[in-house]
Amino acid sequence: MKNIVVLISGRGSNFVAIAEAARSQNWEAEGLKLACVLSNRPGVAGLERAREFGVPTAVVDHKDYQTREAFEEAMIEVIDRYEPAVIVLAGFMRVLTSRFVDHYAGKIINIHPALLPLFKGLDTHQRALDAGVRIHGCTVHFVSSELDGGSIIGQAVVPVLPGDDAHTLADRGLKVEHMLYPRAVRAVASGRVRLEAGRTQMDKDTALELVVLSSQA
Ligand code: GAR
């Protein structure tokens, strides 16, 4: 079995999208298993969602540790038990050091709510509106030690519409996150997408699968 470990910090809607895909597409028959959901915040809704799907949960509360390094060592201890093929950041809101990233080289992926390399960091929807772009969306990428800077795996695009505010734009973007992320997780976990010498490698069919163009409003 290739284990998938999901890291969250909050509501876990991307985890739910992944878990629903895993169930309806029978990922276990392909040797892919959602092995654990790990949260850095206790009591968040995403942990409850994980339990509903029967996925084991763990909490490593960053507030219990004096340093980022100590917090990450505690996470590594939990994660290594599962010998994961891929670590999925799904609304995980802590910056990771190069020690953590290097420990899982080429195995950590993230979803970011903007079309990278535009709008790295936080507040992406308001910054897209302020910039006046007509398209927005999300990006799945390999995690490197540069924040939101790793090699891109897939992207989903939505229009920016008249009257949008950060909330309406975020809602539209989230819908396509839920389309893109399960496809990307499955492709990376199965080995169809790989990081080689810092660049993402995949075949043409996979590349087409990992671009979502949506005009849904
Ligand atoms: C998603 O929109 C994700 O792109 C974003 O947080 C949200 C998590 O939602 N991630 C980041 O901003 C990472 N820096 P979820 O908990 O419902 O999946």
PDB file of C-alpha atoms and ligand atoms in Angstrom:
ATOM      1  CA  MET A   1       0.000   0.000   0.000  1.00  0.00           C
ATOM      2  CA  LYS A   2       1.140   3.545  -0.744  1.00  0.00           C
ATOM      3  CA  ASN A   3       0.173   5.617   2.250  1.00  0.00           C
ATOM      4  CA  ILE A   4      -1.144   9.161   1.953  1.00  0.00           C
ATOM      5  CA  VAL A   5      -0.846  11.440   4.991  1.00  0.00           C
ATOM      6  CA  VAL A   6      -2.904  14.645   4.970  1.00  0.00           C
ATOM      7  CA  LEU A   7      -1.882  17.706   7.020  1.00  0.00           C
ATOM      8  CA  ILE A   8      -4.612  20.186   7.936  1.00  0.00           C
ATOM      9  CA  SER A   9      -5.166  23.210  10.141  1.00  0.00           C
ATOM     10  CA  GLY A  10      -8.898  23.828   9.788  1.00  0.00           C
ATOM     11  CA  ARG A  11     -12.188  22.875   8.187  1.00  0.00           C
ATOM     12  CA  GLY A  12     -10.747  20.201   5.875  1.00  0.00           C
ATOM     13  CA  SER A  13     -12.955  20.648   2.806  1.00  0.00           C
ATOM     14  CA  ASN A  14     -10.078  19.600   0.555  1.00  0.00           C
ATOM     15  CA  PHE A  15      -9.547  16.498   2.690  1.00  0.00           C
ATOM     16  CA  VAL A  16     -13.242  15.661   2.211  1.00  0.00           C
ATOM     17  CA  ALA A  17     -12.930  16.073  -1.576  1.00  0.00           C
ATOM     18  CA  ILE A  18      -9.926  13.720  -1.559  1.00  0.00           C
ATOM     19  CA  ALA A  19     -11.623  11.190   0.741  1.00  0.00           C
ATOM     20  CA  GLU A  20     -14.778  11.203  -1.413  1.00  0.00           C
ATOM     21  CA  ALA A  21     -12.713  10.594  -4.555  1.00  0.00           C
ATOM     22  CA  ALA A  22     -10.738   7.847  -2.809  1.00  0.00           C
ATOM     23  CA  ARG A  23     -13.978   6.142  -1.842  1.00  0.00           C
ATOM     24  CA  SER A  24     -15.896   6.522  -5.113  1.00  0.00           C
ATOM     25  CA  GLN A  25     -12.876   5.626  -7.281  1.00  0.00           C
ATOM     26  CA  ASN A  26     -11.763   2.817  -4.947  1.00  0.00           C
ATOM     27  CA  TRP A  27      -8.189   4.041  -4.582  1.00  0.00           C
ATOM     28  CA  GLU A  28      -7.410   1.116  -2.285  1.00  0.00           C
ATOM     29  CA  ALA A  29      -7.769  -1.198  -5.288  1.00  0.00           C
ATOM     30  CA  GLU A  30      -4.941   0.835  -6.859  1.00  0.00           C
ATOM     31  CA  GLY A  31      -2.852   0.424  -3.708  1.00  0.00           C
ATOM     32  CA  LEU A  32      -3.438   3.975  -2.419  1.00  0.00           C
ATOM     33  CA  LYS A  33      -4.536   4.460   1.181  1.00  0.00           C
ATOM     34  CA  LEU A  34      -5.548   7.542   3.169  1.00  0.00           C
ATOM     35  CA  ALA A  35      -3.496   6.576   6.215  1.00  0.00           C
ATOM     36  CA  CYS A  36      -3.741   9.549   8.565  1.00  0.00           C
ATOM     37  CA  VAL A  37      -4.980  13.116   8.961  1.00  0.00           C
ATOM     38  CA  LEU A  38      -2.635  15.194  11.119  1.00  0.00           C
ATOM     39  CA  SER A  39      -3.681  18.603  12.418  1.00  0.00           C
ATOM     40  CA  ASN A  40      -1.529  21.229  14.112  1.00  0.00           C
ATOM     41  CA  ARG A  41      -4.687  22.577  15.768  1.00  0.00           C
ATOM     42  CA  PRO A  42      -6.815  20.482  18.134  1.00  0.00           C
ATOM     43  CA  GLY A  43     -10.586  20.449  17.731  1.00  0.00           C
ATOM     44  CA  VAL A  44     -10.782  21.610  14.132  1.00  0.00           C
ATOM     45  CA  ALA A  45     -13.650  20.462  11.913  1.00  0.00           C
ATOM     46  CA  GLY A  46     -11.312  18.606   9.549  1.00  0.00           C
ATOM     47  CA  LEU A  47     -10.453  16.090  12.282  1.00  0.00           C
ATOM     48  CA  GLU A  48     -14.134  15.306  12.701  1.00  0.00           C
ATOM     49  CA  ARG A  49     -14.493  14.878   8.914  1.00  0.00           C
ATOM     50  CA  ALA A  50     -11.555  12.433   8.975  1.00  0.00           C
ATOM     51  CA  ARG A  51     -13.223  10.369  11.695  1.00  0.00           C
ATOM     52  CA  GLU A  52     -16.427  10.290   9.638  1.00  0.00           C
ATOM     53  CA  PHE A  53     -14.416   8.744   6.799  1.00  0.00           C
ATOM     54  CA  GLY A  54     -12.747   6.280   9.177  1.00  0.00           C
ATOM     55  CA  VAL A  55      -9.288   7.775   8.639  1.00  0.00           C
ATOM     56  CA  PRO A  56      -6.994   7.743  11.717  1.00  0.00           C
ATOM     57  CA  THR A  57      -6.255  11.198  13.131  1.00  0.00           C
ATOM     58  CA  ALA A  58      -3.398  12.781  15.042  1.00  0.00           C
ATOM     59  CA  VAL A  59      -2.782  16.189  16.573  1.00  0.00           C
ATOM     60  CA  VAL A  60       0.605  17.848  17.012  1.00  0.00           C
ATOM     61  CA  ASP A  61      -0.250  21.242  18.480  1.00  0.00           C
ATOM     62  CA  HIS A  62       2.416  23.774  17.473  1.00  0.00           C
ATOM     63  CA  LYS A  63       1.642  25.714  20.651  1.00  0.00           C
ATOM     64  CA  ASP A  64       3.092  22.850  22.698  1.00  0.00           C
ATOM     65  CA  TYR A  65       6.574  23.433  21.241  1.00  0.00           C
ATOM     66  CA  GLN A  66       9.049  26.223  21.861  1.00  0.00           C
ATOM     67  CA  THR A  67      10.572  26.140  18.401  1.00  0.00           C
ATOM     68  CA  ARG A  68       9.466  25.393  14.869  1.00  0.00           C
ATOM     69  CA  GLU A  69      12.152  22.672  14.733  1.00  0.00           C
ATOM     70  CA  ALA A  70      10.810  20.888  17.823  1.00  0.00           C
ATOM     71  CA  PHE A  71       7.260  21.082  16.439  1.00  0.00           C
ATOM     72  CA  GLU A  72       8.409  19.599  13.130  1.00  0.00           C
ATOM     73  CA  GLU A  73      10.368  16.803  14.841  1.00  0.00           C
ATOM     74  CA  ALA A  74       7.180  15.827  16.652  1.00  0.00           C
ATOM     75  CA  MET A  75       5.275  15.801  13.359  1.00  0.00           C
ATOM     76  CA  ILE A  76       8.003  13.739  11.687  1.00  0.00           C
ATOM     77  CA  GLU A  77       7.768  11.176  14.476  1.00  0.00           C
ATOM     78  CA  VAL A  78       4.052  10.713  13.798  1.00  0.00           C
ATOM     79  CA  ILE A  79       4.283  10.860   9.997  1.00  0.00           C
ATOM     80  CA  ASP A  80       7.222   8.431   9.681  1.00  0.00           C
ATOM     81  CA  ARG A  81       5.166   5.696  11.322  1.00  0.00           C
ATOM     82  CA  TYR A  82       3.103   5.595   8.130  1.00  0.00           C
ATOM     83  CA  GLU A  83       6.084   5.595   5.723  1.00  0.00           C
ATOM     84  CA  PRO A  84       4.042   7.807   3.402  1.00  0.00           C
ATOM     85  CA  ALA A  85       4.361   7.889  -0.392  1.00  0.00           C
ATOM     86  CA  VAL A  86       2.942  11.410  -0.340  1.00  0.00           C
ATOM     87  CA  ILE A  87       2.222  14.095   2.243  1.00  0.00           C
ATOM     88  CA  VAL A  88      -0.695  16.315   1.282  1.00  0.00           C
ATOM     89  CA  LEU A  89      -0.922  19.825   2.720  1.00  0.00           C
ATOM     90  CA  ALA A  90      -4.637  20.675   2.691  1.00  0.00           C
ATOM     91  CA  GLY A  91      -5.135  24.037   4.309  1.00  0.00           C
ATOM     92  CA  PHE A  92      -2.086  23.448   6.511  1.00  0.00           C
ATOM     93  CA  MET A  93      -1.149  26.924   7.680  1.00  0.00           C
ATOM     94  CA  ARG A  94       2.353  26.532   9.157  1.00  0.00           C
ATOM     95  CA  VAL A  95       5.524  27.378   7.256  1.00  0.00           C
ATOM     96  CA  LEU A  96       7.816  24.329   6.958  1.00  0.00           C
ATOM     97  CA  THR A  97      11.600  24.481   7.377  1.00  0.00           C
ATOM     98  CA  SER A  98      14.050  22.964   4.912  1.00  0.00           C
ATOM     99  CA  ARG A  99      14.790  20.215   7.468  1.00  0.00           C
ATOM    100  CA  PHE A 100      11.191  18.988   7.197  1.00  0.00           C
ATOM    101  CA  VAL A 101      10.984  19.528   3.428  1.00  0.00           C
ATOM    102  CA  ASP A 102      14.286  17.726   2.793  1.00  0.00           C
ATOM    103  CA  HIS A 103      13.257  14.808   5.023  1.00  0.00           C
ATOM    104  CA  TYR A 104      10.359  14.169   2.611  1.00  0.00           C
ATOM    105  CA  ALA A 105      12.073  15.345  -0.566  1.00  0.00           C
ATOM    106  CA  GLY A 106       9.729  15.210  -3.569  1.00  0.00           C
ATOM    107  CA  LYS A 107       6.888  13.780  -1.483  1.00  0.00           C
ATOM    108  CA  ILE A 108       5.120  16.865  -0.111  1.00  0.00           C
ATOM    109  CA  ILE A 109       2.453  18.633  -2.152  1.00  0.00           C
ATOM    110  CA  ASN A 110       0.400  21.733  -1.372  1.00  0.00           C
ATOM    111  CA  ILE A 111      -2.646  23.506  -2.764  1.00  0.00           C
ATOM    112  CA  HIS A 112      -2.417  27.260  -2.911  1.00  0.00           C
ATOM    113  CA  PRO A 113      -5.458  29.475  -3.578  1.00  0.00           C
ATOM    114  CA  ALA A 114      -4.009  31.458  -6.516  1.00  0.00           C
ATOM    115  CA  LEU A 115      -2.440  30.929  -9.909  1.00  0.00           C
ATOM    116  CA  LEU A 116       1.219  30.726  -8.926  1.00  0.00           C
ATOM    117  CA  PRO A 117       3.657  32.337  -9.317  1.00  0.00           C
ATOM    118  CA  LEU A 118       1.149  35.171  -8.751  1.00  0.00           C
ATOM    119  CA  PHE A 119      -0.029  35.930  -5.225  1.00  0.00           C
ATOM    120  CA  LYS A 120       2.172  33.808  -3.011  1.00  0.00           C
ATOM    121  CA  GLY A 121       1.388  33.988   0.710  1.00  0.00           C
ATOM    122  CA  LEU A 122      -1.902  34.971   2.334  1.00  0.00           C
ATOM    123  CA  ASP A 123      -4.975  37.008   1.349  1.00  0.00           C
ATOM    124  CA  THR A 124      -4.770  35.810  -2.244  1.00  0.00           C
ATOM    125  CA  HIS A 125      -8.364  36.544  -3.273  1.00  0.00           C
ATOM    126  CA  GLN A 126      -8.380  40.176  -2.135  1.00  0.00           C
ATOM    127  CA  ARG A 127      -4.973  40.719  -3.737  1.00  0.00           C
ATOM    128  CA  ALA A 128      -6.264  39.257  -7.030  1.00  0.00           C
ATOM    129  CA  LEU A 129      -9.251  41.621  -6.900  1.00  0.00           C
ATOM    130  CA  ASP A 130      -6.992  44.574  -6.098  1.00  0.00           C
ATOM    131  CA  ALA A 131      -4.735  43.674  -9.029  1.00  0.00           C
ATOM    132  CA  GLY A 132      -7.752  43.592 -11.378  1.00  0.00           C
ATOM    133  CA  VAL A 133      -6.966  40.181 -12.896  1.00  0.00           C
ATOM    134  CA  ARG A 134      -9.816  38.590 -14.885  1.00  0.00           C
ATOM    135  CA  ILE A 135      -8.804  35.019 -14.070  1.00  0.00           C
ATOM    136  CA  HIS A 136      -7.898  33.462 -10.746  1.00  0.00           C
ATOM    137  CA  GLY A 137      -7.750  29.946  -9.377  1.00  0.00           C
ATOM    138  CA  CYS A 138      -5.538  27.525  -7.537  1.00  0.00           C
ATOM    139  CA  THR A 139      -2.275  25.675  -7.925  1.00  0.00           C
ATOM    140  CA  VAL A 140      -1.053  22.298  -6.710  1.00  0.00           C
ATOM    141  CA  HIS A 141       2.720  22.199  -6.399  1.00  0.00           C
ATOM    142  CA  PHE A 142       5.554  20.242  -4.864  1.00  0.00           C
ATOM    143  CA  VAL A 143       6.694  21.873  -1.647  1.00  0.00           C
ATOM    144  CA  SER A 144      10.195  23.305  -1.600  1.00  0.00           C
ATOM    145  CA  SER A 145      11.808  25.346   1.136  1.00  0.00           C
ATOM    146  CA  GLU A 146      10.780  28.539  -0.706  1.00  0.00           C
ATOM    147  CA  LEU A 147       7.241  29.489   0.400  1.00  0.00           C
ATOM    148  CA  ASP A 148       4.734  28.645  -2.381  1.00  0.00           C
ATOM    149  CA  GLY A 149       7.727  28.329  -4.693  1.00  0.00           C
ATOM    150  CA  GLY A 150       7.991  24.632  -5.585  1.00  0.00           C
ATOM    151  CA  SER A 151       7.504  23.124  -9.026  1.00  0.00           C
ATOM    152  CA  ILE A 152       3.902  23.261 -10.287  1.00  0.00           C
ATOM    153  CA  ILE A 153       1.848  20.061 -10.718  1.00  0.00           C
ATOM    154  CA  GLY A 154      -1.552  21.364 -11.824  1.00  0.00           C
ATOM    155  CA  GLN A 155      -3.729  24.448 -11.927  1.00  0.00           C
ATOM    156  CA  ALA A 156      -7.430  25.276 -12.024  1.00  0.00           C
ATOM    157  CA  VAL A 157      -8.760  28.528 -13.426  1.00  0.00           C
ATOM    158  CA  VAL A 158     -11.948  30.457 -12.622  1.00  0.00           C
ATOM    159  CA  PRO A 159     -13.171  33.813 -13.926  1.00  0.00           C
ATOM    160  CA  VAL A 160     -13.209  36.934 -11.779  1.00  0.00           C
ATOM    161  CA  LEU A 161     -16.722  38.341 -12.180  1.00  0.00           C
ATOM    162  CA  PRO A 162     -18.214  41.829 -11.754  1.00  0.00           C
ATOM    163  CA  GLY A 163     -19.383  42.330  -8.179  1.00  0.00           C
ATOM    164  CA  ASP A 164     -17.009  39.708  -6.765  1.00  0.00           C
ATOM    165  CA  ASP A 165     -15.621  40.201  -3.291  1.00  0.00           C
ATOM    166  CA  ALA A 166     -12.960  38.077  -1.598  1.00  0.00           C
ATOM    167  CA  HIS A 167     -15.642  35.689  -0.320  1.00  0.00           C
ATOM    168  CA  THR A 168     -17.422  35.024  -3.613  1.00  0.00           C
ATOM    169  CA  LEU A 169     -14.093  34.616  -5.353  1.00  0.00           C
ATOM    170  CA  ALA A 170     -12.816  32.260  -2.639  1.00  0.00           C
ATOM    171  CA  ASP A 171     -16.003  30.162  -2.907  1.00  0.00           C
ATOM    172  CA  ARG A 172     -15.622  29.857  -6.675  1.00  0.00           C
ATOM    173  CA  GLY A 173     -11.966  28.971  -6.305  1.00  0.00           C
ATOM    174  CA  LEU A 174     -12.664  26.379  -3.618  1.00  0.00           C
ATOM    175  CA  LYS A 175     -15.026  24.482  -5.946  1.00  0.00           C
ATOM    176  CA  VAL A 176     -12.217  23.940  -8.428  1.00  0.00           C
ATOM    177  CA  GLU A 177      -9.711  23.138  -5.652  1.00  0.00           C
ATOM    178  CA  HIS A 178     -12.027  20.224  -4.892  1.00  0.00           C
ATOM    179  CA  MET A 179     -11.895  19.121  -8.556  1.00  0.00           C
ATOM    180  CA  LEU A 180      -8.133  19.496  -8.946  1.00  0.00           C
ATOM    181  CA  TYR A 181      -6.637  18.290  -5.677  1.00  0.00           C
ATOM    182  CA  PRO A 182      -8.000  14.705  -5.674  1.00  0.00           C
ATOM    183  CA  ARG A 183      -6.689  14.224  -9.229  1.00  0.00           C
ATOM    184  CA  ALA A 184      -3.280  15.587  -8.259  1.00  0.00           C
ATOM    185  CA  VAL A 185      -3.028  13.494  -5.085  1.00  0.00           C
ATOM    186  CA  ARG A 186      -3.911  10.330  -7.001  1.00  0.00           C
ATOM    187  CA  ALA A 187      -1.417  11.120  -9.774  1.00  0.00           C
ATOM    188  CA  VAL A 188       1.457  11.826  -7.375  1.00  0.00           C
ATOM    189  CA  ALA A 189       0.680   8.900  -5.069  1.00  0.00           C
ATOM    190  CA  SER A 190       0.538   6.483  -7.995  1.00  0.00           C
ATOM    191  CA  GLY A 191       3.865   7.773  -9.360  1.00  0.00           C
ATOM    192  CA  ARG A 192       2.448   9.255 -12.584  1.00  0.00           C
ATOM    193  CA  VAL A 193       3.729  12.664 -11.433  1.00  0.00           C
ATOM    194  CA  ARG A 194       7.264  12.936 -10.086  1.00  0.00           C
ATOM    195  CA  LEU A 195       9.742  15.598  -9.069  1.00  0.00           C
ATOM    196  CA  GLU A 196      13.032  15.141 -10.939  1.00  0.00           C
ATOM    197  CA  ALA A 197      15.890  17.607 -10.522  1.00  0.00           C
ATOM    198  CA  GLY A 198      13.447  20.180  -9.172  1.00  0.00           C
ATOM    199  CA  ARG A 199      11.028  19.916 -12.142  1.00  0.00           C
ATOM    200  CA  THR A 200       7.657  18.180 -12.338  1.00  0.00           C
ATOM    201  CA  GLN A 201       7.524  15.282 -14.798  1.00  0.00           C
ATOM    202  CA  MET A 202       4.346  13.643 -16.163  1.00  0.00           C
ATOM    203  CA  ASP A 203       2.862  12.326 -19.396  1.00  0.00           C
ATOM    204  CA  LYS A 204       0.536  14.317 -21.655  1.00  0.00           C
ATOM    205  CA  ASP A 205      -2.724  12.687 -20.524  1.00  0.00           C
ATOM    206  CA  THR A 206      -1.869  13.430 -16.901  1.00  0.00           C
ATOM    207  CA  ALA A 207      -0.952  17.015 -17.768  1.00  0.00           C
ATOM    208  CA  LEU A 208      -4.367  17.465 -19.422  1.00  0.00           C
ATOM    209  CA  GLU A 209      -6.096  15.938 -16.391  1.00  0.00           C
ATOM    210  CA  LEU A 210      -4.320  18.381 -14.090  1.00  0.00           C
ATOM    211  CA  VAL A 211      -5.506  21.552 -15.785  1.00  0.00           C
ATOM    212  CA  VAL A 212      -9.083  22.537 -14.907  1.00  0.00           C
ATOM    213  CA  LEU A 213     -10.703  25.392 -16.822  1.00  0.00           C
ATOM    214  CA  SER A 214     -13.986  26.273 -15.201  1.00  0.00           C
ATOM    215  CA  SER A 215     -16.520  28.905 -16.082  1.00  0.00           C
ATOM    216  CA  GLN A 216     -18.828  27.904 -13.229  1.00  0.00           C
ATOM    217  CA  ALA A 217     -20.029  30.947 -11.322  1.00  0.00           C
TER     218      ALA A 217
HETATM  219  C1  GAR B   1      -7.942  26.315   0.803  1.00  0.00           C
HETATM  220  O1  GAR B   1      -8.535  27.356   0.075  1.00  0.00           O
HETATM  221  C2  GAR B   1      -6.461  26.222   0.499  1.00  0.00           C
HETATM  222  O2  GAR B   1      -6.148  26.539  -0.831  1.00  0.00           O
HETATM  223  C3  GAR B   1      -5.891  27.252   1.431  1.00  0.00           C
HETATM  224  O3  GAR B   1      -6.645  27.128   2.614  1.00  0.00           O
HETATM  225  C4  GAR B   1      -7.938  26.628   2.303  1.00  0.00           C
HETATM  226  C5  GAR B   1      -8.171  25.397   3.146  1.00  0.00           C
HETATM  227  O4  GAR B   1      -9.499  24.969   3.080  1.00  0.00           O
HETATM  228  N1  GAR B   1      -4.506  27.037   1.665  1.00  0.00           N
HETATM  229  C6  GAR B   1      -3.641  28.004   1.930  1.00  0.00           C
HETATM  230  O5  GAR B   1      -3.949  29.169   1.989  1.00  0.00           O
HETATM  231  C7  GAR B   1      -2.212  27.522   2.138  1.00  0.00           C
HETATM  232  N2  GAR B   1      -1.361  28.614   2.375  1.00  0.00           N
HETATM  233  P1  GAR B   1      -9.922  23.555   3.646  1.00  0.00           P
HETATM  234  O6  GAR B   1      -9.392  23.446   5.083  1.00  0.00           O
HETATM  235  O7  GAR B   1     -11.429  23.587   3.633  1.00  0.00           O
HETATM  236  O8  GAR B   1      -9.360  22.482   2.758  1.00  0.00           O
END
